[in-house]
Short mmCIF file of C-alpha atoms in Angstrom, two decimals:
data_model
loop_
_atom_site.label_atom_id
_atom_site.label_comp_id
_atom_site.label_asym_id
_atom_site.label_seq_id
_atom_site.Cartn_x
_atom_site.Cartn_y
_atom_site.Cartn_z
CA UNK A 1 10.48 75.03 -10.85
CA UNK A 2 7.58 77.19 -12.01
CA UNK A 3 4.05 77.47 -10.71
CA UNK A 4 1.13 75.14 -11.39
CA UNK A 5 -2.29 76.59 -12.16
CA UNK A 6 -5.81 75.24 -11.67
CA UNK A 7 -8.54 76.10 -14.17
CA UNK A 8 -12.26 75.76 -14.76
CA UNK A 9 -14.12 76.76 -17.93
CA UNK A 10 -17.83 76.06 -17.78
CA UNK A 11 -21.31 77.58 -17.81
CA UNK A 12 -22.56 79.42 -14.75
CA UNK A 13 -26.07 79.76 -13.30
CA UNK A 14 -26.46 83.15 -15.01
CA UNK A 15 -28.54 83.88 -18.14
CA UNK A 16 -27.81 86.64 -20.65
CA UNK A 17 -30.39 88.84 -22.42
CA UNK A 18 -31.13 85.97 -24.85
CA UNK A 19 -31.72 83.52 -21.99
CA UNK A 20 -28.47 81.69 -22.77
CA UNK A 21 -26.08 80.63 -20.05
CA UNK A 22 -23.02 82.77 -19.50
CA UNK A 23 -19.72 80.88 -19.27
CA UNK A 24 -16.72 81.73 -17.16
CA UNK A 25 -13.04 80.89 -16.98
CA UNK A 26 -11.44 80.75 -13.56
CA UNK A 27 -7.67 80.44 -13.17
CA UNK A 28 -5.80 80.25 -9.89
CA UNK A 29 -2.36 79.27 -8.71
CA UNK A 30 -1.86 75.96 -6.89
CA UNK A 31 -0.12 76.38 -3.53
CA UNK A 32 3.53 75.34 -3.62
CA UNK A 33 3.72 74.01 -0.06
CA UNK A 34 2.08 73.97 3.35
CA UNK A 35 3.41 77.42 4.27
CA UNK A 36 1.84 79.19 1.27
CA UNK A 37 -0.60 81.99 2.11
CA UNK A 38 -3.74 81.45 0.03
CA UNK A 39 -4.48 85.17 -0.21
CA UNK A 40 -1.17 85.61 -2.04
CA UNK A 41 -2.05 83.15 -4.80
CA UNK A 42 -2.70 84.50 -8.31
CA UNK A 43 -6.35 84.46 -9.47
CA UNK A 44 -8.03 85.43 -12.71
CA UNK A 45 -11.73 85.38 -13.67
CA UNK A 46 -13.52 86.38 -16.86
CA UNK A 47 -17.04 85.78 -18.15
CA UNK A 48 -17.49 84.41 -21.67
CA UNK A 49 -20.57 84.95 -23.91
CA UNK A 50 -22.32 81.73 -24.89
CA UNK A 51 -21.63 82.49 -28.56
CA UNK A 52 -17.85 82.59 -28.05
CA UNK A 53 -17.28 79.32 -26.20
CA UNK A 54 -14.33 77.78 -28.06
CA UNK A 55 -10.64 77.00 -27.61
CA UNK A 56 -9.65 80.25 -29.36
CA UNK A 57 -11.46 82.43 -26.83
CA UNK A 58 -10.06 80.34 -23.97
CA UNK A 59 -6.52 80.62 -25.37
CA UNK A 60 -6.84 84.41 -25.50
CA UNK A 61 -8.15 84.51 -21.92
CA UNK A 62 -5.28 82.32 -20.72
CA UNK A 63 -2.78 84.55 -22.50
CA UNK A 64 -4.28 87.54 -20.69
CA UNK A 65 -3.97 85.68 -17.38
CA UNK A 66 -0.32 84.90 -18.15
CA UNK A 67 0.34 88.54 -18.94
CA UNK A 68 -1.27 89.66 -15.67
CA UNK A 69 0.60 87.01 -13.66
CA UNK A 70 3.89 87.88 -15.32
CA UNK A 71 4.75 84.21 -15.81
CA UNK A 72 3.67 81.06 -17.66
CA UNK A 73 2.68 78.06 -15.54
CA UNK A 74 4.50 74.75 -16.00
CA UNK A 75 1.13 72.97 -16.24
CA UNK A 76 -2.58 73.60 -15.75
CA UNK A 77 -4.85 71.25 -13.81
CA UNK A 78 -8.56 70.92 -14.59
CA UNK A 79 -11.25 68.59 -13.26
CA UNK A 80 -14.07 68.74 -15.85
CA UNK A 81 -13.48 65.83 -18.21
CA UNK A 82 -16.27 66.99 -20.51
CA UNK A 83 -14.13 70.05 -21.27
CA UNK A 84 -10.99 68.00 -21.98
CA UNK A 85 -10.69 68.68 -25.73
CA UNK A 86 -11.28 72.43 -25.54
CA UNK A 87 -9.02 73.00 -22.53
CA UNK A 88 -6.26 70.75 -23.88
CA UNK A 89 -6.32 72.51 -27.27
CA UNK A 90 -6.14 76.00 -25.74
CA UNK A 91 -3.27 74.98 -23.46
CA UNK A 92 -1.38 73.20 -26.27
CA UNK A 93 -1.59 76.34 -28.42
CA UNK A 94 0.23 78.15 -25.61
CA UNK A 95 2.74 75.36 -25.08
CA UNK A 96 1.39 74.47 -21.63
CA UNK A 97 0.65 70.86 -20.55
CA UNK A 98 -2.99 70.39 -19.47
CA UNK A 99 -3.54 67.77 -16.77
CA UNK A 100 -6.91 66.25 -15.73
CA UNK A 101 -6.79 66.28 -11.95
CA UNK A 102 -8.85 66.19 -8.79
CA UNK A 103 -6.08 68.08 -7.00
CA UNK A 104 -7.76 71.46 -7.56
CA UNK A 105 -8.31 72.40 -3.92
CA UNK A 106 -7.95 76.18 -4.21
CA UNK A 107 -10.12 76.28 -7.33
CA UNK A 108 -12.84 74.17 -5.71
CA UNK A 109 -13.00 76.44 -2.66
CA UNK A 110 -13.03 79.55 -4.87
CA UNK A 111 -15.88 78.11 -6.96
CA UNK A 112 -17.82 77.36 -3.80
CA UNK A 113 -17.36 80.94 -2.63
CA UNK A 114 -18.49 82.36 -6.00
CA UNK A 115 -21.56 80.11 -6.10
CA UNK A 116 -22.59 81.35 -2.67
CA UNK A 117 -21.60 85.02 -2.87
CA UNK A 118 -20.87 86.20 -6.43
CA UNK A 119 -23.26 84.60 -8.93
CA UNK A 120 -26.44 85.37 -6.91
CA UNK A 121 -25.59 89.08 -7.22
CA UNK A 122 -25.39 88.96 -11.03
CA UNK A 123 -28.32 90.00 -13.28
CA UNK A 124 -29.87 86.90 -14.80
CA UNK A 125 -28.94 84.60 -11.91
CA UNK A 126 -30.91 81.34 -11.93
CA UNK A 127 -30.52 79.34 -8.73
CA UNK A 128 -29.98 75.62 -9.13
CA UNK A 129 -29.50 75.62 -12.91
CA UNK A 130 -25.82 74.66 -12.91
CA UNK A 131 -25.35 70.88 -12.57
CA UNK A 132 -22.49 69.64 -10.42
CA UNK A 133 -19.81 67.34 -11.73
CA UNK A 134 -20.61 63.66 -12.13
CA UNK A 135 -17.41 61.66 -12.42
CA UNK A 136 -17.23 58.13 -13.76
CA UNK A 137 -16.68 55.48 -11.11
CA UNK A 138 -13.13 54.28 -11.75
CA UNK A 139 -12.26 50.61 -12.14
CA UNK A 140 -9.34 50.08 -9.73
CA UNK A 141 -6.12 48.82 -11.29
CA UNK A 142 -3.32 46.83 -9.69
CA UNK A 143 -0.14 48.67 -8.89
CA UNK A 144 2.76 47.55 -11.10
CA UNK A 145 4.48 44.63 -9.34
CA UNK A 146 7.82 46.43 -9.14
CA UNK A 147 6.18 49.36 -7.36
CA UNK A 148 4.25 47.59 -4.63
CA UNK A 149 5.37 48.44 -1.12
CA UNK A 150 6.82 45.64 0.94
CA UNK A 151 5.13 46.95 4.08
CA UNK A 152 2.74 49.71 5.06
CA UNK A 153 1.17 51.00 8.26
CA UNK A 154 -1.52 53.45 9.35
CA UNK A 155 -0.26 56.42 11.35
CA UNK A 156 -1.46 59.87 12.43
CA UNK A 157 0.03 63.26 13.31
CA UNK A 158 -1.34 66.44 14.87
CA UNK A 159 -1.95 69.03 12.16
CA UNK A 160 0.55 71.33 13.90
CA UNK A 161 3.38 68.83 13.24
CA UNK A 162 2.76 69.01 9.50
CA UNK A 163 3.62 72.71 9.55
CA UNK A 164 7.25 71.59 9.87
CA UNK A 165 7.16 69.92 6.44
CA UNK A 166 9.39 72.57 4.79
CA UNK A 167 12.18 71.43 7.13
CA UNK A 168 11.82 67.71 6.34
CA UNK A 169 14.03 65.93 3.84
CA UNK A 170 11.61 64.91 1.06
CA UNK A 171 12.66 63.79 -2.43
CA UNK A 172 9.20 63.89 -4.06
CA UNK A 173 6.01 65.40 -2.72
CA UNK A 174 3.44 68.15 -2.59
CA UNK A 175 1.37 69.89 0.08
CA UNK A 176 -1.17 72.67 0.55
CA UNK A 177 -1.86 75.19 3.32
CA UNK A 178 -4.03 73.70 6.04
CA UNK A 179 -6.10 76.89 6.16
CA UNK A 180 -7.82 75.55 3.05
CA UNK A 181 -9.20 72.67 5.11
CA UNK A 182 -10.25 74.89 8.03
CA UNK A 183 -8.97 72.53 10.71
CA UNK A 184 -7.37 73.28 14.07
CA UNK A 185 -3.68 72.59 14.87
CA UNK A 186 -4.79 69.89 17.31
CA UNK A 187 -6.70 67.88 14.68
CA UNK A 188 -5.27 64.40 14.19
CA UNK A 189 -4.35 63.90 10.53
CA UNK A 190 -4.39 60.23 9.46
CA UNK A 191 -1.86 58.86 7.05
CA UNK A 192 -0.25 55.83 5.50
CA UNK A 193 3.46 55.08 5.43
CA UNK A 194 4.66 52.75 2.68
CA UNK A 195 8.03 51.04 3.10
CA UNK A 196 9.85 49.58 0.12
CA UNK A 197 13.37 48.67 -0.92
CA UNK A 198 12.36 50.32 -4.20
CA UNK A 199 11.21 53.50 -2.45
CA UNK A 200 12.83 55.84 -4.98
CA UNK A 201 11.18 54.44 -8.14
CA UNK A 202 7.91 54.07 -6.24
CA UNK A 203 7.95 57.72 -5.13
CA UNK A 204 9.08 58.88 -8.59
CA UNK A 205 6.21 56.98 -10.21
CA UNK A 206 3.71 58.45 -7.74
CA UNK A 207 5.04 61.96 -8.39
CA UNK A 208 4.22 61.50 -12.07
CA UNK A 209 0.55 60.97 -11.23
CA UNK A 210 -1.97 63.58 -10.19
CA UNK A 211 -2.50 62.21 -6.68
CA UNK A 212 -6.03 62.97 -5.48
CA UNK A 213 -6.66 61.02 -2.28
CA UNK A 214 -6.51 57.65 -0.55
CA UNK A 215 -9.69 55.89 0.53
CA UNK A 216 -10.85 52.70 2.21
CA UNK A 217 -13.31 50.87 -0.06
CA UNK A 218 -15.63 47.97 0.79
CA UNK A 219 -17.60 47.71 -2.47
CA UNK A 220 -15.69 44.58 -3.53
CA UNK A 221 -14.02 43.26 -0.41
CA UNK A 222 -11.92 45.53 1.79
CA UNK A 223 -9.37 47.52 -0.20
CA UNK A 224 -7.15 50.53 0.19
CA UNK A 225 -7.38 52.58 -3.00
CA UNK A 226 -5.26 55.44 -4.31
CA UNK A 227 -7.29 57.82 -6.49
CA UNK A 228 -5.35 59.73 -9.15
CA UNK A 229 -6.11 62.00 -12.10
CA UNK A 230 -9.85 62.49 -12.56
CA UNK A 231 -11.02 58.88 -12.77
CA UNK A 232 -7.99 56.62 -12.20
CA UNK A 233 -7.86 54.34 -9.18
CA UNK A 234 -5.12 51.95 -7.92
CA UNK A 235 -5.32 49.06 -5.47
CA UNK A 236 -2.68 49.67 -2.81
CA UNK A 237 -3.73 46.71 -0.67
CA UNK A 238 -6.43 44.08 -0.19
CA UNK A 239 -7.23 43.93 3.52
CA UNK A 240 -8.19 40.66 5.20
CA UNK A 241 -6.59 40.81 8.64
CA UNK A 242 -9.24 41.81 11.26
CA UNK A 243 -6.86 44.17 13.07
CA UNK A 244 -5.81 45.90 9.85
CA UNK A 245 -9.46 46.10 8.83
CA UNK A 246 -10.26 47.94 12.07
CA UNK A 247 -7.31 50.29 11.47
CA UNK A 248 -8.52 51.00 7.93
CA UNK A 249 -11.97 51.91 9.24
CA UNK A 250 -10.30 54.13 11.82
CA UNK A 251 -8.27 55.81 9.07
CA UNK A 252 -11.41 56.64 7.12
CA UNK A 253 -13.20 57.95 10.22
CA UNK A 254 -10.23 60.13 11.18
CA UNK A 255 -10.06 61.45 7.61
CA UNK A 256 -13.68 62.58 7.80
CA UNK A 257 -13.06 64.32 11.14
CA UNK A 258 -10.08 66.11 9.53
CA UNK A 259 -12.29 67.44 6.72
CA UNK A 260 -10.82 64.92 4.28
CA UNK A 261 -7.17 65.75 4.99
CA UNK A 262 -4.67 62.87 5.12
CA UNK A 263 -1.19 62.00 3.87
CA UNK A 264 0.93 59.36 2.16
CA UNK A 265 4.59 58.85 2.99
CA UNK A 266 7.12 56.61 1.22
CA UNK A 267 10.29 55.46 2.97
CA UNK A 268 12.95 52.82 2.34
CA UNK A 269 12.34 51.23 5.78
CA UNK A 270 10.72 52.03 9.15
CA UNK A 271 14.03 53.38 10.53
CA UNK A 272 14.57 55.91 7.72
CA UNK A 273 14.99 59.52 8.87
CA UNK A 274 13.87 61.03 5.55
CA UNK A 275 10.98 60.62 3.12
CA UNK A 276 11.47 59.46 -0.44
CA UNK A 277 7.95 60.72 -1.02
CA UNK A 278 5.40 62.65 1.05
CA UNK A 279 2.06 64.02 -0.13
CA UNK A 280 -0.54 65.93 1.83
CA UNK A 281 -3.95 65.15 0.33
CA UNK A 282 -7.60 66.08 0.80
CA UNK A 283 -10.70 64.29 -0.39
CA UNK A 284 -13.29 66.85 -1.48
CA UNK A 285 -16.51 66.87 -3.48
CA UNK A 286 -15.95 68.68 -6.79
CA UNK A 287 -18.55 71.28 -7.72
#
């Protein structure tokens, strides 16, 4: 299996000599698992003149990134929906699938670092002129009947225990290095275990989505929602039991204390010794 890349192509808070915003493409490698060292991940950055913002320029930049990396990614994730057509076209011309996704954790942290440390040092920097992303509020959908879990529970693990993930038997899943979240090994990481006699198709279906994060929502009753892609949302459960409601609130509170980190596990039953699916997730604000 090859590497997955994360990409952003957008204007930056920097003006050129004609008082036009300079654009920039950022490309970085997604971590393969929890043991990945972030400083070893491939990164590529290049500014783009305002007059050359098009899929052709982006395609050329991506080809240069591929040449420097020495490999072609199996897919590229991006979170700016307003750039969907241009990014998709450039990626298609190179034969690479482009995937709208909120699972761009390395890219988001890199962008944050550049906003704070790099752009202010550039000639023409204009503080506060680059709007942040405004995503549409998704309308939650029901999970397909055949994929609903028969049972689920809230659980938690110390962050240190998750470091053993590479040794676990997992059929489908994805993780990221906890150094990205800047949490201590003692931090309790909340999670949800879903049990189903159809665990394999459920985990396979979930692996085909761009899993973003799980959240407890009270806007229309009490619901547990799975956020995927850039704007998709799925209703995992409607919560009415007072005890479960308290546990759901506790899950959300623990997630905030863990800097948004949490996990989803899929098993055939509570006695299973392996995971059909296991995903380490983090809810972050996109820049």
